[in-house]
CSV table of C-alpha atoms in Angstrom, one decimal:
chain,number,residue,atom,x,y,z
A,178,UNK,CA,0.0,0.0,0.0
A,179,UNK,CA,1.4,3.4,-1.1
A,180,UNK,CA,2.0,5.9,1.7
A,181,UNK,CA,0.6,9.3,1.5
A,182,UNK,CA,3.1,12.0,0.5
A,183,UNK,CA,4.5,13.8,3.5
A,184,UNK,CA,5.2,17.6,3.5
A,185,UNK,CA,8.8,18.6,3.5
A,186,UNK,CA,10.0,19.6,7.0
A,187,UNK,CA,10.2,23.3,7.5
A,188,UNK,CA,13.7,24.7,7.5
A,189,UNK,CA,14.9,25.5,11.0
A,190,UNK,CA,16.6,28.9,10.9
A,191,UNK,CA,18.1,28.5,14.3
A,192,UNK,CA,19.3,24.9,14.2
A,193,UNK,CA,22.9,25.8,14.9
A,194,UNK,CA,21.8,27.9,17.9
A,195,UNK,CA,19.7,25.0,19.3
A,196,UNK,CA,22.7,22.6,18.8
A,197,UNK,CA,25.0,24.9,20.7
A,198,UNK,CA,22.5,25.3,23.5
A,199,UNK,CA,22.0,21.5,23.8
A,200,UNK,CA,25.8,21.1,23.8
A,201,UNK,CA,26.1,23.5,26.7
A,202,UNK,CA,23.4,21.7,28.6
A,203,UNK,CA,25.0,18.3,27.9
A,204,UNK,CA,28.4,19.6,29.0
A,205,UNK,CA,27.0,21.1,32.2
A,206,UNK,CA,25.3,17.9,33.2
A,207,UNK,CA,28.2,15.4,32.5
A,208,UNK,CA,30.2,13.8,35.2
A,209,UNK,CA,33.3,15.9,34.7
A,210,UNK,CA,31.4,19.2,35.3
A,211,UNK,CA,29.4,17.7,38.2
A,212,UNK,CA,32.3,18.0,40.6
A,213,UNK,CA,33.7,21.3,39.3
A,214,UNK,CA,33.9,24.5,41.2
A,215,UNK,CA,31.6,27.5,40.7
A,216,UNK,CA,34.5,29.5,39.2
A,217,UNK,CA,35.1,26.9,36.6
A,218,UNK,CA,31.4,26.6,35.8
A,219,UNK,CA,31.1,30.4,35.4
A,220,UNK,CA,34.1,30.6,33.1
A,221,UNK,CA,32.7,27.9,30.9
A,222,UNK,CA,29.2,29.4,30.7
A,223,UNK,CA,30.6,32.8,30.0
A,224,UNK,CA,32.7,31.5,27.0
A,225,UNK,CA,30.0,29.2,25.7
A,226,UNK,CA,27.3,31.7,26.3
A,227,UNK,CA,29.2,34.3,24.2
A,228,UNK,CA,29.6,31.8,21.4
A,229,UNK,CA,25.9,30.9,21.7
A,230,UNK,CA,25.0,34.6,21.2
A,231,UNK,CA,27.3,34.8,18.2
A,232,UNK,CA,25.7,31.8,16.6
A,233,UNK,CA,22.2,33.1,17.2
A,234,UNK,CA,23.1,36.4,15.6
A,235,UNK,CA,24.6,34.5,12.6
A,236,UNK,CA,21.5,32.4,12.3
A,237,UNK,CA,19.3,35.6,12.3
A,238,UNK,CA,21.5,37.3,9.6
A,239,UNK,CA,21.4,34.1,7.4
A,240,UNK,CA,17.6,33.9,7.7
A,241,UNK,CA,17.3,37.6,6.8
A,242,UNK,CA,19.5,37.0,3.7
A,243,UNK,CA,17.2,34.1,2.6
A,244,UNK,CA,14.1,36.3,3.1
A,245,UNK,CA,15.5,39.3,1.1
A,246,UNK,CA,13.5,39.9,-2.0
A,247,UNK,CA,15.1,41.0,-5.3
A,248,UNK,CA,14.1,44.5,-6.5
A,249,UNK,CA,13.5,45.3,-10.1
A,250,UNK,CA,15.7,48.5,-9.9
A,251,UNK,CA,18.1,49.5,-7.2
A,252,UNK,CA,18.6,53.2,-6.8
A,253,UNK,CA,20.9,54.9,-4.3
A,254,UNK,CA,21.7,58.4,-3.3
A,255,UNK,CA,23.6,59.0,-6.6
A,256,UNK,CA,20.3,58.5,-8.5
A,257,UNK,CA,21.8,55.8,-10.6
A,258,UNK,CA,19.5,52.8,-11.6
A,259,UNK,CA,21.1,49.5,-11.0
A,260,UNK,CA,19.2,46.7,-12.8
A,261,UNK,CA,21.7,43.8,-12.3
A,262,UNK,CA,21.6,42.0,-9.1
A,263,UNK,CA,23.9,39.4,-7.6
A,264,UNK,CA,23.0,37.5,-4.4
A,265,UNK,CA,25.5,36.1,-1.9
A,266,UNK,CA,27.7,39.2,-1.5
A,267,UNK,CA,29.1,39.0,2.0
A,268,UNK,CA,30.8,41.4,4.4
A,269,UNK,CA,32.4,40.9,7.8
A,270,UNK,CA,31.1,42.5,11.0
A,271,UNK,CA,32.8,42.4,14.3
A,272,UNK,CA,30.4,42.6,17.2
A,273,UNK,CA,30.6,42.5,21.0
A,274,UNK,CA,30.0,38.7,20.9
A,275,UNK,CA,32.4,37.9,18.0
A,276,UNK,CA,32.7,38.1,14.2
A,277,UNK,CA,29.7,37.4,12.0
A,278,UNK,CA,29.2,37.4,8.3
A,279,UNK,CA,26.4,39.3,6.6
A,280,UNK,CA,25.1,38.1,3.2
A,281,UNK,CA,22.9,40.3,1.0
A,282,UNK,CA,22.0,41.1,-2.6
A,283,UNK,CA,24.3,43.6,-4.5
A,284,UNK,CA,22.8,45.8,-7.2
A,285,UNK,CA,25.3,46.8,-9.9
A,286,UNK,CA,25.5,49.2,-12.8
A,287,UNK,CA,28.4,50.2,-15.1
A,288,UNK,CA,30.7,52.9,-13.6
A,289,UNK,CA,28.9,52.8,-10.3
A,290,UNK,CA,29.6,51.3,-6.9
A,291,UNK,CA,27.6,48.4,-5.7
A,292,UNK,CA,24.4,49.1,-3.8
A,293,UNK,CA,23.3,46.9,-0.8
A,294,UNK,CA,19.8,47.9,0.4
A,295,UNK,CA,20.0,45.3,3.1
A,296,UNK,CA,22.7,47.3,4.8
A,297,UNK,CA,20.3,50.2,5.3
A,298,UNK,CA,17.6,47.8,6.5
A,299,UNK,CA,19.9,46.4,9.1
A,300,UNK,CA,21.5,49.8,9.8
A,301,UNK,CA,25.0,48.3,9.4
A,302,UNK,CA,27.9,50.7,10.1
A,303,UNK,CA,30.3,51.7,7.3
A,304,UNK,CA,33.3,50.2,9.2
A,305,UNK,CA,34.0,46.7,10.4
A,306,UNK,CA,32.9,47.2,14.0
A,307,UNK,CA,29.2,47.2,15.0
A,308,UNK,CA,27.6,50.1,16.7
A,309,UNK,CA,27.4,48.5,20.2
A,310,UNK,CA,31.1,47.6,20.0
A,311,UNK,CA,32.0,51.2,18.9
A,312,UNK,CA,29.9,52.5,21.8
A,313,UNK,CA,31.8,50.2,24.3
A,314,UNK,CA,35.1,51.4,22.8
A,315,UNK,CA,34.1,55.1,23.3
A,316,UNK,CA,33.1,54.6,26.9
A,317,UNK,CA,36.3,52.7,27.7
A,318,UNK,CA,38.6,55.2,25.8
A,319,UNK,CA,37.0,58.2,27.6
A,320,UNK,CA,37.8,56.7,31.0
A,321,UNK,CA,41.5,56.0,30.6
A,322,UNK,CA,44.4,55.2,28.3
A,323,UNK,CA,44.1,53.2,25.1
A,324,UNK,CA,45.9,50.2,26.6
A,325,UNK,CA,43.6,50.1,29.6
A,326,UNK,CA,40.6,50.3,27.3
A,327,UNK,CA,41.9,47.5,25.2
A,328,UNK,CA,42.4,45.3,28.2
A,329,UNK,CA,38.9,46.2,29.5
A,330,UNK,CA,37.3,45.3,26.2
A,331,UNK,CA,39.1,42.0,26.1
A,332,UNK,CA,37.8,41.2,29.6
A,333,UNK,CA,34.1,42.2,29.0
A,334,UNK,CA,33.6,41.3,25.3
A,335,UNK,CA,36.4,38.9,24.5
A,336,UNK,CA,37.4,41.0,21.5
A,337,UNK,CA,41.0,42.0,21.0
A,338,UNK,CA,41.4,45.4,19.2
A,339,UNK,CA,44.6,47.3,18.6
A,340,UNK,CA,45.3,50.7,20.0
A,341,UNK,CA,45.3,52.3,16.6
A,342,UNK,CA,41.8,50.8,15.9
A,343,UNK,CA,40.6,52.2,19.2
A,344,UNK,CA,42.0,55.6,18.4
A,345,UNK,CA,40.3,55.7,15.0
A,346,UNK,CA,36.9,54.7,16.5
A,347,UNK,CA,37.2,57.4,19.2
A,348,UNK,CA,38.1,60.1,16.6
A,349,UNK,CA,35.1,59.2,14.4
A,350,UNK,CA,32.8,59.3,17.4
A,351,UNK,CA,34.2,62.7,18.6
A,352,UNK,CA,33.9,64.2,15.1
A,353,UNK,CA,30.1,63.9,15.2
A,354,UNK,CA,29.5,66.0,18.4
A,355,UNK,CA,28.2,69.1,16.7
A,356,UNK,CA,26.1,67.1,14.2
A,357,UNK,CA,24.6,65.1,17.0
A,358,UNK,CA,23.3,68.1,18.9
A,359,UNK,CA,22.2,69.9,15.8
A,360,UNK,CA,20.0,66.9,14.8
A,361,UNK,CA,18.8,66.6,18.3
A,362,UNK,CA,17.9,70.3,18.4
A,363,UNK,CA,16.0,69.9,15.1
A,364,UNK,CA,14.0,66.9,16.3
A,365,UNK,CA,13.1,68.3,19.7
A,366,UNK,CA,11.8,71.6,20.9
A,367,UNK,CA,14.3,74.2,22.0
A,368,UNK,CA,14.0,75.2,25.7
A,369,UNK,CA,12.1,78.4,25.9
A,370,UNK,CA,13.5,81.5,27.6
A,371,UNK,CA,10.3,81.9,29.6
A,372,UNK,CA,11.1,78.8,31.6
A,373,UNK,CA,13.6,80.8,33.6
A,374,UNK,CA,11.8,84.0,34.1
A,375,UNK,CA,12.6,86.0,37.2
A,376,UNK,CA,15.6,83.9,37.9
A,377,UNK,CA,13.8,80.7,38.9
A,378,UNK,CA,15.8,78.6,36.5
A,379,UNK,CA,19.5,78.7,36.3
A,380,UNK,CA,21.4,78.8,33.1
A,381,UNK,CA,24.7,76.9,33.6
A,382,UNK,CA,27.7,77.2,31.3
A,383,UNK,CA,30.7,74.9,31.6
A,384,UNK,CA,34.1,74.9,29.9
A,385,UNK,CA,37.1,72.7,30.1
A,386,UNK,CA,40.2,72.3,28.0
A,387,UNK,CA,43.2,70.0,27.9
A,388,UNK,CA,46.4,70.1,26.0
A,389,UNK,CA,47.0,67.6,23.1
A,390,UNK,CA,50.6,67.1,22.0
A,391,UNK,CA,51.0,68.1,18.4
A,392,UNK,CA,53.6,68.0,15.7
A,393,UNK,CA,55.1,71.4,14.7
A,394,UNK,CA,52.8,71.7,11.6
A,395,UNK,CA,49.7,71.1,13.7
A,396,UNK,CA,50.3,74.0,16.1
A,397,UNK,CA,48.4,77.3,15.7
A,398,UNK,CA,51.6,79.3,16.4
A,399,UNK,CA,55.2,78.1,16.2
A,400,UNK,CA,56.6,76.9,19.5
A,401,UNK,CA,59.0,79.3,21.2
A,402,UNK,CA,62.6,78.3,21.3
A,403,UNK,CA,64.0,76.7,24.4
A,404,UNK,CA,65.4,79.5,26.7
A,405,UNK,CA,68.9,79.2,27.8
A,406,UNK,CA,70.0,79.1,31.4
A,407,UNK,CA,68.2,77.9,34.5
A,408,UNK,CA,64.4,78.1,34.5
A,409,UNK,CA,62.1,79.1,37.3
A,410,UNK,CA,60.3,76.3,39.1
A,411,UNK,CA,57.0,75.0,37.9
A,412,UNK,CA,54.5,72.8,39.6
A,413,UNK,CA,53.3,71.3,36.3
A,414,UNK,CA,56.3,70.9,34.0
A,415,UNK,CA,59.4,68.8,34.6
A,416,UNK,CA,62.8,69.8,33.5
A,417,UNK,CA,62.6,68.0,30.2
A,418,UNK,CA,59.1,69.3,29.2
A,419,UNK,CA,58.6,72.4,27.1
A,420,UNK,CA,55.7,74.8,26.8
A,421,UNK,CA,54.0,75.7,23.5
A,422,UNK,CA,54.1,72.1,22.1
A,423,UNK,CA,50.4,71.4,22.7
A,424,UNK,CA,47.1,72.5,21.2
A,425,UNK,CA,44.1,73.0,23.5
A,426,UNK,CA,41.1,70.7,23.0
A,427,UNK,CA,38.1,72.6,24.4
A,428,UNK,CA,34.8,71.2,25.5
A,429,UNK,CA,31.8,73.3,26.4
A,430,UNK,CA,28.4,72.6,27.8
A,431,UNK,CA,25.2,74.6,28.3
A,432,UNK,CA,22.2,73.3,30.3
A,433,UNK,CA,19.3,74.3,32.5
A,434,UNK,CA,19.1,73.6,36.2
A,435,UNK,CA,16.7,74.4,39.0
A,436,UNK,CA,18.3,75.8,42.2
A,437,UNK,CA,19.0,73.2,44.8
A,438,UNK,CA,20.1,74.9,48.1
A,439,UNK,CA,22.3,72.6,50.1
A,440,UNK,CA,24.6,72.7,53.2
A,441,UNK,CA,28.0,71.3,53.8
A,442,UNK,CA,26.5,68.2,55.3
A,443,UNK,CA,24.6,67.5,52.1
A,444,UNK,CA,27.8,67.6,50.1
A,445,UNK,CA,30.2,65.9,52.5
A,446,UNK,CA,28.3,64.0,55.2
A,447,UNK,CA,30.2,63.0,58.3
A,448,UNK,CA,28.2,60.0,59.3
A,449,UNK,CA,25.4,57.7,58.3
A,450,UNK,CA,22.5,59.9,59.5
A,451,UNK,CA,23.7,62.9,57.6
A,452,UNK,CA,24.3,60.7,54.5
A,453,UNK,CA,20.7,59.4,54.7
A,454,UNK,CA,19.2,62.9,55.1
A,455,UNK,CA,21.3,64.8,52.5
A,456,UNK,CA,19.6,66.5,49.7
A,457,UNK,CA,20.2,65.9,46.0
A,458,UNK,CA,22.1,68.3,43.9
A,459,UNK,CA,20.8,70.2,40.9
A,460,UNK,CA,19.9,68.1,37.8
A,461,UNK,CA,20.9,69.1,34.3
A,462,UNK,CA,18.3,69.4,31.7
A,463,UNK,CA,18.4,70.3,28.0
A,464,UNK,CA,22.1,69.8,27.8
A,465,UNK,CA,24.0,71.0,24.7
A,466,UNK,CA,27.7,70.2,24.3
A,467,UNK,CA,30.3,71.2,21.9
A,468,UNK,CA,34.0,70.1,21.4
A,469,UNK,CA,36.7,71.1,19.1
A,470,UNK,CA,40.4,70.8,18.6
A,471,UNK,CA,40.4,73.1,15.6
A,472,UNK,CA,39.0,76.3,17.2
A,473,UNK,CA,40.6,78.3,20.0
A,474,UNK,CA,39.3,78.8,23.5
A,475,UNK,CA,38.1,82.3,22.7
A,476,UNK,CA,36.0,81.1,19.7
A,477,UNK,CA,34.5,78.3,21.8
A,478,UNK,CA,33.6,80.8,24.5
A,479,UNK,CA,31.9,83.0,21.9
A,480,UNK,CA,29.9,80.0,20.6
A,481,UNK,CA,29.0,79.0,24.1
A,482,UNK,CA,27.6,82.5,24.9
A,483,UNK,CA,25.6,82.4,21.6
A,484,UNK,CA,24.0,79.2,22.6
A,485,UNK,CA,23.2,80.6,26.0
A,486,UNK,CA,21.7,83.8,24.6
A,487,UNK,CA,19.4,81.7,22.4
A,488,UNK,CA,17.9,80.3,25.6
A,489,UNK,CA,17.8,83.6,27.4
A,490,UNK,CA,17.9,86.5,25.0
A,491,UNK,CA,16.6,89.0,27.5
A,492,UNK,CA,19.1,88.0,30.3
A,493,UNK,CA,16.3,87.3,32.8
A,494,UNK,CA,18.0,84.2,34.2
A,495,UNK,CA,21.0,83.8,36.4
A,496,UNK,CA,24.1,82.7,34.5
A,497,UNK,CA,26.6,80.5,36.3
A,498,UNK,CA,29.9,79.5,34.7
A,499,UNK,CA,31.8,76.5,35.9
A,500,UNK,CA,35.6,76.5,35.2
A,501,UNK,CA,38.7,74.8,36.5
A,502,UNK,CA,40.6,77.9,37.3
A,503,UNK,CA,42.6,78.3,34.1
A,504,UNK,CA,43.6,82.0,33.7
A,505,UNK,CA,43.1,82.0,29.9
A,506,UNK,CA,39.6,80.7,30.2
A,507,UNK,CA,38.8,83.2,32.9
A,508,UNK,CA,40.0,86.1,30.7
A,509,UNK,CA,38.0,84.9,27.7
A,510,UNK,CA,34.8,84.6,29.8
A,511,UNK,CA,35.1,88.0,31.5
A,512,UNK,CA,35.9,89.7,28.1
A,513,UNK,CA,33.0,88.0,26.4
A,514,UNK,CA,30.6,89.0,29.3
A,515,UNK,CA,31.8,92.6,29.2
A,516,UNK,CA,31.4,92.7,25.4
A,517,UNK,CA,27.8,91.6,25.8
A,518,UNK,CA,27.1,93.8,28.8
A,519,UNK,CA,26.0,91.1,31.2
A,520,UNK,CA,26.9,89.7,34.6
A,521,UNK,CA,28.0,86.2,35.1
A,522,UNK,CA,28.8,84.2,38.3
A,523,UNK,CA,32.0,82.2,38.0
A,524,UNK,CA,32.5,79.1,40.1
A,525,UNK,CA,35.9,77.5,40.2
A,526,UNK,CA,36.0,73.7,40.7
A,527,UNK,CA,36.9,73.0,44.3
A,528,UNK,CA,38.9,69.8,43.4
A,529,UNK,CA,41.1,71.8,40.9
A,530,UNK,CA,41.7,74.5,43.6
A,531,UNK,CA,42.9,71.8,46.0
A,532,UNK,CA,45.2,70.3,43.4
A,533,UNK,CA,46.9,73.7,42.8
A,534,UNK,CA,47.3,74.1,46.6
A,535,UNK,CA,48.7,70.6,46.9
A,536,UNK,CA,51.3,71.3,44.2
A,537,UNK,CA,52.3,74.6,45.8
A,538,UNK,CA,52.6,73.0,49.3
A,539,UNK,CA,54.7,70.2,47.9
A,540,UNK,CA,57.0,72.7,46.2
A,541,UNK,CA,57.4,74.9,49.3
A,542,UNK,CA,57.3,72.2,52.0
A,543,UNK,CA,58.4,68.9,50.5
A,544,UNK,CA,57.8,65.7,52.4
A,545,UNK,CA,60.9,63.9,53.6
A,546,UNK,CA,59.8,60.6,52.1
A,547,UNK,CA,59.4,62.1,48.6
A,548,UNK,CA,62.4,63.8,46.9
A,549,UNK,CA,61.8,67.2,45.6
A,550,UNK,CA,61.5,67.5,41.8
A,551,UNK,CA,61.9,71.3,41.7
A,552,UNK,CA,64.6,73.6,42.9
A,553,UNK,CA,64.2,77.4,43.4
A,554,UNK,CA,65.9,79.4,40.7
A,555,UNK,CA,67.9,81.4,43.2
A,556,UNK,CA,69.6,78.3,44.6
A,557,UNK,CA,72.7,77.3,42.6
A,558,UNK,CA,73.0,73.8,41.5
A,559,UNK,CA,75.7,71.9,43.3
A,560,UNK,CA,78.8,71.4,41.2
A,561,UNK,CA,79.6,67.9,40.2
A,562,UNK,CA,82.5,66.3,41.9
A,563,UNK,CA,85.2,65.0,39.6
A,564,UNK,CA,85.3,61.3,39.6
A,565,UNK,CA,88.5,59.7,40.7
A,566,UNK,CA,90.4,58.0,38.0
A,567,UNK,CA,89.8,54.4,37.6
A,568,UNK,CA,92.6,52.0,38.5
A,569,UNK,CA,93.8,50.5,35.3
A,570,UNK,CA,94.0,46.8,35.4
A,571,UNK,CA,97.5,45.4,35.0
A,572,UNK,CA,98.4,44.3,31.5
A,573,UNK,CA,98.0,40.6,31.0
A,574,UNK,CA,101.4,38.9,30.8
A,575,UNK,CA,102.1,37.5,27.4
A,576,UNK,CA,102.5,33.8,27.1
A,577,UNK,CA,106.1,32.6,26.8
A,578,UNK,CA,107.0,30.4,23.9
A,579,UNK,CA,107.2,26.8,24.9
A,580,UNK,CA,110.7,25.3,24.9
A,581,UNK,CA,111.2,21.7,23.9
């Protein structure tokens, strides 16, 4: 008797993921893992779990490639019609769980670059690294040196990236600061000036800068020559460092904040009761940031005041400027405020003030356990004592000829 035709089994898009999960369960339940420690078990599940996530992502991308429909005409931003299509064009993508491969249809035309509509559907980045991996790189690079960021990424994601690659990702992310806030300002409503009428809402401005070592061609002005003779002591430069070799990278911020009166116990509580009853500080709202290595500090201050005046054109709110105590920044702020005919309240960061005091105290009253790195200019350097001549070793006697 002939059997009835059976329908073909449906293709399982996540067969590899299920196999990996079953292998993890089988491995965790065997006799070898039954007597293992929790540390060994956690290490195994972390490595295998990351591989399971990578396989699941690969299965999803393969299923999306099989579902992609061929278009009659592919047209990109260059307005060129591409009528020839070729499936199976792959590209590599490095993610936080490992490398995967993306397959999609490529639309071609003579004298035109290939067009991949699936890249726009998946929002794939132009570079090799995925957006979550780039985001993790930016967070780690902003917190410390490149080598520390590389080690932290290897611990958390298992991905090994070189310092040059980390630097390129950080530069690309910092380049979009202005575009990000311009798009954000266009998509959301700008804060109105009436929100701070009669001084109920504070308008806070912040500026900070750091020196970036540059090659001579990258400096705004040529570096001064090294002065001859002894130099006065400095709490920031060692004897081998030179001024004028850096370019200031400036970062500014402008935001709204409601006044939050607090006492010293709210900021630095002495015990647990004060810590439990302390009040929260002001919360920043409608933050707008800007950063540039190209423009000078004076230009960045002018741009910062322009952004603040768009929020408070009639100067009805109280303007507070947070700085770290740099004299050049203070001069630029006071000159810009005088030019606009307005009053600003400047608050210097307490931590930076303490740092300056610590350096001055260390220079004037050095600790016996720490050698002084600086000498006053008036104190002459001790003359070097001539070294005693070394005792010459006696010449090695020559071997006498052997007599027979």
